[in-house]
Amino acid sequence: MILILLGPPGSGKGTQAKRIEQTHGLVQLSTGDMLRAATDSNTEFGRRVKAIMDSGQLVPDEIIVEMIDRRIVQTDCRKGFILDGFPRTVPQAEALDAMLARRGLKLDHVILLDVDEAALIDRLSGRFTCGQCGASYHDRYNRPKRDGVCDGCGGTEFIRRADDRPEAVKARFEVYRRQTAPILPYYRERGILRTVDGMADIDAVTHEIDRILGSA
Ligand code: AP5
């Protein structure tokens, strides 16, 4: 199964992708996580990407498309994958179609997490993630069962993202409206776009996605 999760910053793509990964045996391909891993390396490329991400702008299409094109041929993707954060522009959506067609693969679902942007500032300012496995938590809505210990891997180091500062969040919303929202009609016209209420609580969103994926 190949699935795209779409939605503005903080809509819950990463949270839901991690759950789907476990329940449906798919691999989460988060372009944000891949890019953050690249920025950890002390290279010119890493510094350039970090500056773009911290400002809330998009990394150039050709870098992202090549990254995904190389990733989807790896053996763990054979059972299917969840695209979290990709595509984010019309050229990326077109490039995805071409790379899937080249390999005889088909996109099964595109799910939009529909949210109220004003509420997302609160979600993003309270977000923290496990430094070891990347599981996403929130100061109020989604705390680990034991304070300071990741539910998934037992890790004890947590990270807050530089682009969750209010100025960067504002820029990310603006970029979403201008560059990412235009891909919605692209999928709507093909009849594969489904919308889920992303303002519902986390379990309710998961349940709705499961229903769409045909297992609930
Ligand atoms: P990326 O890492 O993809 O960030 P994003 O799309 O802005 O999305 P987020 O990760 O911020 O949010 P999310 O929707 O995953 O929400 P989450 O589940 O964490 O991209 C970062 C940057 O990388 C981009 O700005 C760009 O520079 C670059 N980039 C990435 N992909 C690119 C591409 N394709 N092209 C070009 N550049 C690219 O949830 C947020 C918080 O809310 C958490 O604390 C969570 O616990 C909580 N929460 C989740 N769901 C709920 C709920 N239903 N109710 C209450 N709280 C909830």
PDB file of C-alpha atoms and ligand atoms in Angstrom:
ATOM      1  CA  MET A   1       0.000   0.000   0.000  1.00  0.00           C
ATOM      2  CA  ILE A   2       1.254   3.500  -0.824  1.00  0.00           C
ATOM      3  CA  LEU A   3      -0.273   6.355   1.131  1.00  0.00           C
ATOM      4  CA  ILE A   4       0.261  10.120   1.317  1.00  0.00           C
ATOM      5  CA  LEU A   5      -0.557  12.034   4.500  1.00  0.00           C
ATOM      6  CA  LEU A   6      -1.187  15.692   3.735  1.00  0.00           C
ATOM      7  CA  GLY A   7      -1.857  18.639   6.017  1.00  0.00           C
ATOM      8  CA  PRO A   8      -0.379  21.858   7.354  1.00  0.00           C
ATOM      9  CA  PRO A   9       2.467  21.975   9.898  1.00  0.00           C
ATOM     10  CA  GLY A  10       1.327  20.393  13.165  1.00  0.00           C
ATOM     11  CA  SER A  11      -1.756  18.717  11.675  1.00  0.00           C
ATOM     12  CA  GLY A  12      -0.611  15.340  13.044  1.00  0.00           C
ATOM     13  CA  LYS A  13       1.009  13.714   9.983  1.00  0.00           C
ATOM     14  CA  GLY A  14       4.005  12.408  11.928  1.00  0.00           C
ATOM     15  CA  THR A  15       1.921  11.212  14.895  1.00  0.00           C
ATOM     16  CA  GLN A  16      -0.459   9.270  12.648  1.00  0.00           C
ATOM     17  CA  ALA A  17       2.282   7.963  10.335  1.00  0.00           C
ATOM     18  CA  LYS A  18       4.053   6.351  13.307  1.00  0.00           C
ATOM     19  CA  ARG A  19       0.808   4.608  14.310  1.00  0.00           C
ATOM     20  CA  ILE A  20       0.003   3.425  10.765  1.00  0.00           C
ATOM     21  CA  GLU A  21       3.559   2.148  10.462  1.00  0.00           C
ATOM     22  CA  GLN A  22       2.948  -0.171  13.407  1.00  0.00           C
ATOM     23  CA  THR A  23      -0.609  -1.254  12.686  1.00  0.00           C
ATOM     24  CA  HIS A  24      -0.323  -1.676   8.909  1.00  0.00           C
ATOM     25  CA  GLY A  25       3.320  -2.754   8.583  1.00  0.00           C
ATOM     26  CA  LEU A  26       4.210   0.151   6.284  1.00  0.00           C
ATOM     27  CA  VAL A  27       7.364   2.286   6.417  1.00  0.00           C
ATOM     28  CA  GLN A  28       7.093   5.978   7.341  1.00  0.00           C
ATOM     29  CA  LEU A  29       9.041   8.164   4.915  1.00  0.00           C
ATOM     30  CA  SER A  30       9.212  11.590   6.526  1.00  0.00           C
ATOM     31  CA  THR A  31      11.081  14.065   4.349  1.00  0.00           C
ATOM     32  CA  GLY A  32      11.384  16.383   7.386  1.00  0.00           C
ATOM     33  CA  ASP A  33      13.105  13.622   9.401  1.00  0.00           C
ATOM     34  CA  MET A  34      15.376  12.724   6.489  1.00  0.00           C
ATOM     35  CA  LEU A  35      16.393  16.354   6.064  1.00  0.00           C
ATOM     36  CA  ARG A  36      16.938  16.821   9.818  1.00  0.00           C
ATOM     37  CA  ALA A  37      19.248  13.761   9.735  1.00  0.00           C
ATOM     38  CA  ALA A  38      21.194  15.453   6.907  1.00  0.00           C
ATOM     39  CA  THR A  39      21.533  18.652   8.932  1.00  0.00           C
ATOM     40  CA  ASP A  40      23.144  16.673  11.773  1.00  0.00           C
ATOM     41  CA  SER A  41      26.187  16.081   9.569  1.00  0.00           C
ATOM     42  CA  ASN A  42      28.598  18.984   9.705  1.00  0.00           C
ATOM     43  CA  THR A  43      28.716  19.584   5.933  1.00  0.00           C
ATOM     44  CA  GLU A  44      28.086  22.566   3.669  1.00  0.00           C
ATOM     45  CA  PHE A  45      24.957  20.806   2.372  1.00  0.00           C
ATOM     46  CA  GLY A  46      23.711  20.189   5.931  1.00  0.00           C
ATOM     47  CA  ARG A  47      24.225  23.834   6.919  1.00  0.00           C
ATOM     48  CA  ARG A  48      22.407  25.051   3.801  1.00  0.00           C
ATOM     49  CA  VAL A  49      19.432  22.759   4.416  1.00  0.00           C
ATOM     50  CA  LYS A  50      19.285  23.694   8.114  1.00  0.00           C
ATOM     51  CA  ALA A  51      19.130  27.417   7.302  1.00  0.00           C
ATOM     52  CA  ILE A  52      16.217  26.831   4.908  1.00  0.00           C
ATOM     53  CA  MET A  53      14.320  24.629   7.371  1.00  0.00           C
ATOM     54  CA  ASP A  54      14.853  26.907  10.372  1.00  0.00           C
ATOM     55  CA  SER A  55      13.369  29.797   8.377  1.00  0.00           C
ATOM     56  CA  GLY A  56      10.278  27.726   7.518  1.00  0.00           C
ATOM     57  CA  GLN A  57      10.861  27.723   3.740  1.00  0.00           C
ATOM     58  CA  LEU A  58      10.922  24.676   1.454  1.00  0.00           C
ATOM     59  CA  VAL A  59      14.073  22.855   0.421  1.00  0.00           C
ATOM     60  CA  PRO A  60      14.443  22.833  -3.427  1.00  0.00           C
ATOM     61  CA  ASP A  61      12.295  20.266  -5.252  1.00  0.00           C
ATOM     62  CA  GLU A  62      15.222  18.527  -7.000  1.00  0.00           C
ATOM     63  CA  ILE A  63      16.897  17.664  -3.663  1.00  0.00           C
ATOM     64  CA  ILE A  64      13.676  16.239  -2.207  1.00  0.00           C
ATOM     65  CA  VAL A  65      12.679  14.319  -5.332  1.00  0.00           C
ATOM     66  CA  GLU A  66      16.091  12.650  -5.577  1.00  0.00           C
ATOM     67  CA  MET A  67      15.986  11.784  -1.863  1.00  0.00           C
ATOM     68  CA  ILE A  68      12.582  10.050  -2.202  1.00  0.00           C
ATOM     69  CA  ASP A  69      13.480   8.402  -5.510  1.00  0.00           C
ATOM     70  CA  ARG A  70      16.483   6.731  -3.824  1.00  0.00           C
ATOM     71  CA  ARG A  71      14.566   5.833  -0.670  1.00  0.00           C
ATOM     72  CA  ILE A  72      11.566   4.041  -2.173  1.00  0.00           C
ATOM     73  CA  VAL A  73      13.734   1.422  -3.885  1.00  0.00           C
ATOM     74  CA  GLN A  74      15.176   0.206  -0.581  1.00  0.00           C
ATOM     75  CA  THR A  75      14.025  -3.259   0.466  1.00  0.00           C
ATOM     76  CA  ASP A  76      12.011  -2.151   3.520  1.00  0.00           C
ATOM     77  CA  CYS A  77       9.714  -0.161   1.185  1.00  0.00           C
ATOM     78  CA  ARG A  78       8.619  -3.279  -0.720  1.00  0.00           C
ATOM     79  CA  LYS A  79       5.732  -3.868   1.680  1.00  0.00           C
ATOM     80  CA  GLY A  80       4.520  -0.292   1.140  1.00  0.00           C
ATOM     81  CA  PHE A  81       5.149   3.164   2.571  1.00  0.00           C
ATOM     82  CA  ILE A  82       3.566   6.285   4.035  1.00  0.00           C
ATOM     83  CA  LEU A  83       4.728   9.588   2.550  1.00  0.00           C
ATOM     84  CA  ASP A  84       4.754  12.118   5.407  1.00  0.00           C
ATOM     85  CA  GLY A  85       5.638  15.628   4.228  1.00  0.00           C
ATOM     86  CA  PHE A  86       5.993  14.734   0.534  1.00  0.00           C
ATOM     87  CA  PRO A  87       4.834  15.875  -1.990  1.00  0.00           C
ATOM     88  CA  ARG A  88       4.635  19.522  -0.967  1.00  0.00           C
ATOM     89  CA  THR A  89       4.539  21.281  -4.330  1.00  0.00           C
ATOM     90  CA  VAL A  90       2.879  20.532  -7.673  1.00  0.00           C
ATOM     91  CA  PRO A  91       6.256  19.662  -9.309  1.00  0.00           C
ATOM     92  CA  GLN A  92       6.908  17.187  -6.444  1.00  0.00           C
ATOM     93  CA  ALA A  93       3.474  15.593  -6.980  1.00  0.00           C
ATOM     94  CA  GLU A  94       4.208  15.223 -10.703  1.00  0.00           C
ATOM     95  CA  ALA A  95       7.659  13.791  -9.974  1.00  0.00           C
ATOM     96  CA  LEU A  96       6.093  11.258  -7.580  1.00  0.00           C
ATOM     97  CA  ASP A  97       3.677  10.082 -10.279  1.00  0.00           C
ATOM     98  CA  ALA A  98       6.569   9.645 -12.702  1.00  0.00           C
ATOM     99  CA  MET A  99       8.752   7.733 -10.235  1.00  0.00           C
ATOM    100  CA  LEU A 100       5.897   5.387  -9.251  1.00  0.00           C
ATOM    101  CA  ALA A 101       4.921   4.795 -12.899  1.00  0.00           C
ATOM    102  CA  ARG A 102       8.556   3.983 -13.785  1.00  0.00           C
ATOM    103  CA  ARG A 103       8.485   1.209 -11.189  1.00  0.00           C
ATOM    104  CA  GLY A 104       4.984  -0.064 -11.915  1.00  0.00           C
ATOM    105  CA  LEU A 105       3.717   1.189  -8.521  1.00  0.00           C
ATOM    106  CA  LYS A 106       0.384   2.812  -7.738  1.00  0.00           C
ATOM    107  CA  LEU A 107      -0.686   5.426  -5.209  1.00  0.00           C
ATOM    108  CA  ASP A 108      -3.523   3.954  -3.104  1.00  0.00           C
ATOM    109  CA  HIS A 109      -4.642   6.742  -0.770  1.00  0.00           C
ATOM    110  CA  VAL A 110      -4.156  10.463  -0.193  1.00  0.00           C
ATOM    111  CA  ILE A 111      -5.437  11.536   3.221  1.00  0.00           C
ATOM    112  CA  LEU A 112      -5.743  15.198   4.188  1.00  0.00           C
ATOM    113  CA  LEU A 113      -5.745  16.047   7.900  1.00  0.00           C
ATOM    114  CA  ASP A 114      -8.097  19.003   8.007  1.00  0.00           C
ATOM    115  CA  VAL A 115      -7.299  21.390  10.871  1.00  0.00           C
ATOM    116  CA  ASP A 116      -7.903  24.844  12.257  1.00  0.00           C
ATOM    117  CA  GLU A 117      -4.605  26.701  11.808  1.00  0.00           C
ATOM    118  CA  ALA A 118      -5.083  28.869  14.907  1.00  0.00           C
ATOM    119  CA  ALA A 119      -5.063  25.763  17.103  1.00  0.00           C
ATOM    120  CA  LEU A 120      -1.861  24.538  15.533  1.00  0.00           C
ATOM    121  CA  ILE A 121       0.310  27.250  17.057  1.00  0.00           C
ATOM    122  CA  ASP A 122      -0.535  25.723  20.426  1.00  0.00           C
ATOM    123  CA  ARG A 123       0.217  22.203  19.179  1.00  0.00           C
ATOM    124  CA  LEU A 124       3.582  23.167  17.746  1.00  0.00           C
ATOM    125  CA  SER A 125       4.736  25.243  20.703  1.00  0.00           C
ATOM    126  CA  GLY A 126       4.068  22.270  23.022  1.00  0.00           C
ATOM    127  CA  ARG A 127       5.651  19.630  20.794  1.00  0.00           C
ATOM    128  CA  PHE A 128       8.720  17.599  21.715  1.00  0.00           C
ATOM    129  CA  THR A 129      10.091  14.432  20.105  1.00  0.00           C
ATOM    130  CA  CYS A 130      12.167  11.489  21.275  1.00  0.00           C
ATOM    131  CA  GLY A 131      15.794  12.027  20.234  1.00  0.00           C
ATOM    132  CA  GLN A 132      16.207   8.280  19.697  1.00  0.00           C
ATOM    133  CA  CYS A 133      13.132   7.048  17.752  1.00  0.00           C
ATOM    134  CA  GLY A 134      11.458  10.337  16.760  1.00  0.00           C
ATOM    135  CA  ALA A 135       8.122   9.635  18.508  1.00  0.00           C
ATOM    136  CA  SER A 136       6.198  12.889  18.840  1.00  0.00           C
ATOM    137  CA  TYR A 137       4.717  14.139  22.141  1.00  0.00           C
ATOM    138  CA  HIS A 138       2.969  17.228  23.433  1.00  0.00           C
ATOM    139  CA  ASP A 139       3.245  19.018  26.785  1.00  0.00           C
ATOM    140  CA  ARG A 140      -0.510  18.735  27.303  1.00  0.00           C
ATOM    141  CA  TYR A 141      -2.204  16.538  24.660  1.00  0.00           C
ATOM    142  CA  ASN A 142       0.181  13.637  24.357  1.00  0.00           C
ATOM    143  CA  ARG A 143       2.599  13.104  27.219  1.00  0.00           C
ATOM    144  CA  PRO A 144       4.705   9.928  27.579  1.00  0.00           C
ATOM    145  CA  LYS A 145       3.139   7.459  30.045  1.00  0.00           C
ATOM    146  CA  ARG A 146       6.160   7.939  32.323  1.00  0.00           C
ATOM    147  CA  ASP A 147       7.501  11.488  32.473  1.00  0.00           C
ATOM    148  CA  GLY A 148      10.857  11.793  30.712  1.00  0.00           C
ATOM    149  CA  VAL A 149      10.762   8.277  29.184  1.00  0.00           C
ATOM    150  CA  CYS A 150       9.695   7.553  25.584  1.00  0.00           C
ATOM    151  CA  ASP A 151       6.775   5.069  25.406  1.00  0.00           C
ATOM    152  CA  GLY A 152       8.120   3.522  22.213  1.00  0.00           C
ATOM    153  CA  CYS A 153      11.854   2.993  22.805  1.00  0.00           C
ATOM    154  CA  GLY A 154      12.540   3.968  26.428  1.00  0.00           C
ATOM    155  CA  GLY A 155      14.747   6.886  25.288  1.00  0.00           C
ATOM    156  CA  THR A 156      15.257   9.707  27.778  1.00  0.00           C
ATOM    157  CA  GLU A 157      16.541  12.499  25.483  1.00  0.00           C
ATOM    158  CA  PHE A 158      13.909  14.774  23.937  1.00  0.00           C
ATOM    159  CA  ILE A 159      14.236  17.493  21.276  1.00  0.00           C
ATOM    160  CA  ARG A 160      12.325  20.713  20.534  1.00  0.00           C
ATOM    161  CA  ARG A 161      12.553  21.885  16.921  1.00  0.00           C
ATOM    162  CA  ALA A 162      14.063  25.266  15.935  1.00  0.00           C
ATOM    163  CA  ASP A 163      11.301  25.752  13.338  1.00  0.00           C
ATOM    164  CA  ASP A 164       8.594  25.528  16.025  1.00  0.00           C
ATOM    165  CA  ARG A 165       9.425  29.123  17.065  1.00  0.00           C
ATOM    166  CA  PRO A 166       6.385  31.382  16.375  1.00  0.00           C
ATOM    167  CA  GLU A 167       8.074  33.363  13.486  1.00  0.00           C
ATOM    168  CA  ALA A 168       9.078  30.144  11.706  1.00  0.00           C
ATOM    169  CA  VAL A 169       5.630  28.601  12.289  1.00  0.00           C
ATOM    170  CA  LYS A 170       4.023  31.654  10.657  1.00  0.00           C
ATOM    171  CA  ALA A 171       6.300  31.271   7.633  1.00  0.00           C
ATOM    172  CA  ARG A 172       5.525  27.520   7.418  1.00  0.00           C
ATOM    173  CA  PHE A 173       1.760  28.171   7.351  1.00  0.00           C
ATOM    174  CA  GLU A 174       2.220  30.764   4.638  1.00  0.00           C
ATOM    175  CA  VAL A 175       4.349  28.344   2.589  1.00  0.00           C
ATOM    176  CA  TYR A 176       1.692  25.639   3.075  1.00  0.00           C
ATOM    177  CA  ARG A 177      -1.072  27.913   1.769  1.00  0.00           C
ATOM    178  CA  ARG A 178       0.958  29.178  -1.188  1.00  0.00           C
ATOM    179  CA  GLN A 179       2.893  26.084  -2.299  1.00  0.00           C
ATOM    180  CA  THR A 180       1.335  22.945  -0.811  1.00  0.00           C
ATOM    181  CA  ALA A 181      -2.440  23.587  -0.793  1.00  0.00           C
ATOM    182  CA  PRO A 182      -2.412  23.815  -4.645  1.00  0.00           C
ATOM    183  CA  ILE A 183      -1.680  20.075  -4.810  1.00  0.00           C
ATOM    184  CA  LEU A 184      -5.069  19.263  -3.245  1.00  0.00           C
ATOM    185  CA  PRO A 185      -7.050  19.758  -6.501  1.00  0.00           C
ATOM    186  CA  TYR A 186      -4.429  17.603  -8.248  1.00  0.00           C
ATOM    187  CA  TYR A 187      -5.500  14.604  -6.131  1.00  0.00           C
ATOM    188  CA  ARG A 188      -9.164  15.606  -5.732  1.00  0.00           C
ATOM    189  CA  GLU A 189      -9.657  15.513  -9.507  1.00  0.00           C
ATOM    190  CA  ARG A 190      -8.328  11.947  -9.551  1.00  0.00           C
ATOM    191  CA  GLY A 191     -10.850  10.949  -6.869  1.00  0.00           C
ATOM    192  CA  ILE A 192      -8.260   9.614  -4.403  1.00  0.00           C
ATOM    193  CA  LEU A 193      -8.266  12.458  -1.860  1.00  0.00           C
ATOM    194  CA  ARG A 194     -10.016  11.721   1.451  1.00  0.00           C
ATOM    195  CA  THR A 195     -10.382  14.281   4.232  1.00  0.00           C
ATOM    196  CA  VAL A 196     -10.191  13.447   7.941  1.00  0.00           C
ATOM    197  CA  ASP A 197     -11.022  15.804  10.816  1.00  0.00           C
ATOM    198  CA  GLY A 198      -7.553  16.464  12.243  1.00  0.00           C
ATOM    199  CA  MET A 199      -9.006  18.439  15.161  1.00  0.00           C
ATOM    200  CA  ALA A 200     -10.472  15.299  16.709  1.00  0.00           C
ATOM    201  CA  ASP A 201      -8.409  13.625  19.426  1.00  0.00           C
ATOM    202  CA  ILE A 202      -5.449  11.535  18.335  1.00  0.00           C
ATOM    203  CA  ASP A 203      -7.175   8.121  18.742  1.00  0.00           C
ATOM    204  CA  ALA A 204     -10.257   9.304  16.845  1.00  0.00           C
ATOM    205  CA  VAL A 205      -8.083  10.482  13.935  1.00  0.00           C
ATOM    206  CA  THR A 206      -6.292   7.108  13.896  1.00  0.00           C
ATOM    207  CA  HIS A 207      -9.645   5.302  13.894  1.00  0.00           C
ATOM    208  CA  GLU A 208     -10.877   7.335  10.929  1.00  0.00           C
ATOM    209  CA  ILE A 209      -7.668   6.677   8.984  1.00  0.00           C
ATOM    210  CA  ASP A 210      -7.919   2.947   9.785  1.00  0.00           C
ATOM    211  CA  ARG A 211     -11.448   2.992   8.430  1.00  0.00           C
ATOM    212  CA  ILE A 212     -10.232   4.515   5.163  1.00  0.00           C
ATOM    213  CA  LEU A 213      -7.398   2.016   4.927  1.00  0.00           C
ATOM    214  CA  GLY A 214      -9.975  -0.709   5.331  1.00  0.00           C
ATOM    215  CA  SER A 215      -9.051  -2.337   8.609  1.00  0.00           C
ATOM    216  CA  ALA A 216     -11.439  -0.932  11.213  1.00  0.00           C
TER     217      ALA A 216
HETATM  218  P1  AP5 B   1       8.256  18.484   8.406  1.00  0.00           P
HETATM  219  O1  AP5 B   1       9.118  17.846   9.418  1.00  0.00           O
HETATM  220  O2  AP5 B   1       7.564  17.642   7.399  1.00  0.00           O
HETATM  221  O3  AP5 B   1       7.245  19.455   9.173  1.00  0.00           O
HETATM  222  P2  AP5 B   1       5.715  19.885   8.895  1.00  0.00           P
HETATM  223  O4  AP5 B   1       5.070  19.423   7.654  1.00  0.00           O
HETATM  224  O5  AP5 B   1       5.750  21.333   9.126  1.00  0.00           O
HETATM  225  O6  AP5 B   1       4.931  19.046   9.878  1.00  0.00           O
HETATM  226  P3  AP5 B   1       5.252  18.846  11.362  1.00  0.00           P
HETATM  227  O7  AP5 B   1       6.253  17.742  11.532  1.00  0.00           O
HETATM  228  O8  AP5 B   1       5.563  20.144  12.022  1.00  0.00           O
HETATM  229  O9  AP5 B   1       3.831  18.431  11.897  1.00  0.00           O
HETATM  230  P4  AP5 B   1       3.019  17.088  11.784  1.00  0.00           P
HETATM  231  O10 AP5 B   1       1.880  17.301  10.852  1.00  0.00           O
HETATM  232  O11 AP5 B   1       3.906  15.902  11.522  1.00  0.00           O
HETATM  233  O12 AP5 B   1       2.444  17.044  13.264  1.00  0.00           O
HETATM  234  P5  AP5 B   1       2.844  16.129  14.519  1.00  0.00           P
HETATM  235  O13 AP5 B   1       2.312  14.753  14.312  1.00  0.00           O
HETATM  236  O14 AP5 B   1       4.301  16.260  14.850  1.00  0.00           O
HETATM  237  O15 AP5 B   1       9.096  19.563   7.571  1.00  0.00           O
HETATM  238  C1  AP5 B   1       9.984  20.461   8.199  1.00  0.00           C
HETATM  239  C2  AP5 B   1      10.706  21.291   7.147  1.00  0.00           C
HETATM  240  O16 AP5 B   1      11.476  20.420   6.284  1.00  0.00           O
HETATM  241  C3  AP5 B   1       9.823  22.091   6.184  1.00  0.00           C
HETATM  242  O17 AP5 B   1       9.420  23.331   6.735  1.00  0.00           O
HETATM  243  C4  AP5 B   1      10.779  22.260   4.990  1.00  0.00           C
HETATM  244  O18 AP5 B   1      11.759  23.230   5.226  1.00  0.00           O
HETATM  245  C5  AP5 B   1      11.468  20.896   4.932  1.00  0.00           C
HETATM  246  N1  AP5 B   1      10.754  19.924   4.083  1.00  0.00           N
HETATM  247  C6  AP5 B   1      10.162  18.750   4.515  1.00  0.00           C
HETATM  248  N2  AP5 B   1       9.590  18.112   3.482  1.00  0.00           N
HETATM  249  C7  AP5 B   1       9.804  18.890   2.377  1.00  0.00           C
HETATM  250  C8  AP5 B   1       9.412  18.769   1.030  1.00  0.00           C
HETATM  251  N3  AP5 B   1       8.691  17.726   0.579  1.00  0.00           N
HETATM  252  N4  AP5 B   1       9.793  19.768   0.173  1.00  0.00           N
HETATM  253  C9  AP5 B   1      10.537  20.815   0.594  1.00  0.00           C
HETATM  254  N5  AP5 B   1      10.933  20.996   1.875  1.00  0.00           N
HETATM  255  C10 AP5 B   1      10.559  20.036   2.765  1.00  0.00           C
HETATM  256  O19 AP5 B   1       1.959  16.832  15.653  1.00  0.00           O
HETATM  257  C11 AP5 B   1       2.286  18.130  16.149  1.00  0.00           C
HETATM  258  C12 AP5 B   1       2.012  18.182  17.677  1.00  0.00           C
HETATM  259  O20 AP5 B   1       0.613  18.061  17.913  1.00  0.00           O
HETATM  260  C13 AP5 B   1       2.672  17.032  18.459  1.00  0.00           C
HETATM  261  O21 AP5 B   1       3.097  17.525  19.701  1.00  0.00           O
HETATM  262  C14 AP5 B   1       1.548  15.990  18.624  1.00  0.00           C
HETATM  263  O22 AP5 B   1       1.727  15.210  19.796  1.00  0.00           O
HETATM  264  C15 AP5 B   1       0.308  16.894  18.692  1.00  0.00           C
HETATM  265  N6  AP5 B   1      -0.867  16.303  18.051  1.00  0.00           N
HETATM  266  C16 AP5 B   1      -0.905  15.558  16.898  1.00  0.00           C
HETATM  267  N7  AP5 B   1      -2.181  15.224  16.585  1.00  0.00           N
HETATM  268  C17 AP5 B   1      -2.970  15.796  17.556  1.00  0.00           C
HETATM  269  C18 AP5 B   1      -4.390  15.818  17.785  1.00  0.00           C
HETATM  270  N8  AP5 B   1      -5.254  15.185  16.960  1.00  0.00           N
HETATM  271  N9  AP5 B   1      -4.837  16.505  18.878  1.00  0.00           N
HETATM  272  C19 AP5 B   1      -3.980  17.163  19.732  1.00  0.00           C
HETATM  273  N10 AP5 B   1      -2.624  17.149  19.567  1.00  0.00           N
HETATM  274  C20 AP5 B   1      -2.124  16.487  18.485  1.00  0.00           C
END
